Coordinates of C-alpha atoms in Angstrom, one line a residue:
X1 CA -7.6 -14.7 -28.1
X2 CA -8.1 -11.1 -29.2
X3 CA -10.6 -9.6 -31.6
X4 CA -14.3 -9.4 -31.6
X5 CA -15.0 -13.1 -30.9
X6 CA -12.1 -13.6 -28.5
X7 CA -14.1 -13.1 -25.3
X8 CA -16.8 -15.5 -26.6
X9 CA -14.1 -18.1 -27.3
X10 CA -12.9 -17.7 -23.7
X11 CA -16.4 -18.2 -22.4
X12 CA -16.9 -21.2 -24.7
X13 CA -13.7 -22.8 -23.4
X14 CA -14.7 -22.2 -19.8
X15 CA -18.2 -23.7 -20.4
X16 CA -16.6 -26.7 -22.2
X17 CA -14.1 -27.2 -19.3
X18 CA -16.9 -27.0 -16.7
X19 CA -19.1 -29.6 -18.6
X20 CA -16.0 -31.9 -19.0
X21 CA -15.3 -31.6 -15.3
X22 CA -19.0 -32.4 -14.4
X23 CA -19.1 -35.4 -16.7
X24 CA -15.7 -36.7 -15.4
X25 CA -16.7 -36.3 -11.7
X26 CA -20.0 -38.1 -12.1
X27 CA -18.4 -40.8 -14.3
X28 CA -15.7 -41.4 -11.6
X29 CA -18.4 -41.6 -9.0
X30 CA -20.2 -44.3 -10.9
X31 CA -17.1 -46.3 -11.6
X32 CA -15.6 -46.1 -8.1
X33 CA -18.8 -46.8 -6.0
X34 CA -19.5 -50.3 -4.8
X35 CA -21.8 -52.4 -6.9
X36 CA -24.1 -53.4 -4.0
X37 CA -23.8 -50.8 -1.2
X38 CA -24.2 -52.2 2.3
X39 CA -27.4 -51.5 4.1
X40 CA -26.6 -51.9 7.8
X41 CA -29.2 -51.4 10.5
X42 CA -29.8 -47.8 11.3
X43 CA -28.2 -46.4 8.1
X44 CA -31.4 -44.6 7.1
X45 CA -32.3 -43.1 10.5
X46 CA -31.8 -39.5 11.2
X47 CA -28.7 -38.4 13.1
X48 CA -29.1 -36.1 16.1
X49 CA -25.7 -35.3 17.6
X50 CA -24.8 -39.0 18.3
X51 CA -28.1 -39.7 20.1
X52 CA -30.8 -41.9 19.0
X53 CA -33.8 -39.9 17.6
X54 CA -36.6 -39.5 20.1
X55 CA -40.2 -38.7 19.2
X56 CA -41.8 -37.9 15.9
X57 CA -40.4 -35.9 13.0
X58 CA -43.2 -33.3 13.0
X59 CA -42.7 -30.1 15.1
X60 CA -45.0 -27.1 15.3
X61 CA -43.3 -23.8 14.5
X62 CA -44.8 -20.6 16.0
X63 CA -45.5 -17.8 13.6
X64 CA -43.8 -15.1 15.7
X65 CA -40.4 -16.4 14.5
X66 CA -41.3 -15.7 11.0
X67 CA -42.4 -12.2 12.0
X68 CA -39.1 -11.6 13.8
X69 CA -37.3 -12.7 10.6
X70 CA -39.5 -10.3 8.6
X71 CA -38.6 -7.5 10.9
X72 CA -34.9 -8.3 10.7
X73 CA -35.0 -8.3 6.9
X74 CA -37.0 -5.1 6.9
X75 CA -34.4 -3.2 9.1
X76 CA -31.4 -4.8 7.4
X77 CA -32.7 -3.8 3.9
X78 CA -33.4 -0.3 5.3
X79 CA -29.8 0.0 6.6
X80 CA -28.3 -1.4 3.4
X81 CA -30.1 1.1 1.2
X82 CA -30.3 4.2 3.3
X83 CA -26.7 4.6 4.3
X84 CA -25.2 4.5 0.8
X85 CA -27.9 6.8 -0.5
X86 CA -27.2 9.3 2.3
X87 CA -23.5 9.3 1.4
X88 CA -24.0 10.1 -2.3
X89 CA -27.1 12.3 -2.0
X90 CA -25.1 15.6 -2.0
X91 CA -23.2 14.8 -5.2
X92 CA -24.3 16.5 -8.5
X93 CA -26.7 14.6 -10.7
X94 CA -29.0 13.4 -7.9
X95 CA -32.1 15.4 -8.3
X96 CA -35.8 15.2 -7.4
X97 CA -36.1 11.7 -8.9
X98 CA -33.7 10.3 -6.3
X99 CA -35.5 12.0 -3.5
X100 CA -38.9 10.6 -4.8
X101 CA -37.4 7.1 -5.1
X102 CA -36.1 7.2 -1.6
X103 CA -39.4 8.6 -0.4
X104 CA -41.2 5.5 -1.9
X105 CA -38.7 3.2 -0.3
X106 CA -39.0 4.9 3.1
X107 CA -42.8 4.7 2.8
X108 CA -42.6 0.9 2.2
X109 CA -40.3 0.5 5.2
X110 CA -42.7 2.7 7.3
X111 CA -45.6 0.5 6.3
X112 CA -43.7 -2.6 7.5
X113 CA -42.9 -0.8 10.8
X114 CA -46.5 0.3 11.1
X115 CA -47.6 -3.3 10.6
X116 CA -45.3 -4.5 13.3
X117 CA -46.4 -1.8 15.7
X118 CA -50.1 -2.6 15.1
X119 CA -49.5 -6.3 15.8
X120 CA -47.7 -5.3 19.1
X121 CA -44.5 -7.0 17.9
X122 CA -42.3 -4.1 18.8
X123 CA -43.3 -4.2 22.5
X124 CA -40.7 -5.7 24.8
X125 CA -42.0 -8.0 27.5

């Protein structure tokens, strides 16, 4: 399959094969499943490591776990973007625009750290 439309033909065949696989899998599932599935006692209860579930299904989550997740994402994103930028900064073609973009990024990260500092999250107890 060469020429202008060759890559489109490849994409079309791939899409056709994926749709065919999807339809075949779901048709086989419908044909092979039992007509009337058994419903034994306890089939619809939640499974907790082999133990019978105890208590209700509602649990309160403290907000500080979300804040810790936010801080992790903040520092992980900072590391992911700062290190590659520092490696290619001295190459030609990276001018004032790159420095301004990284300045905006560092300012946003600094705002996140300032928020965490103001909320006393960064204090170890």
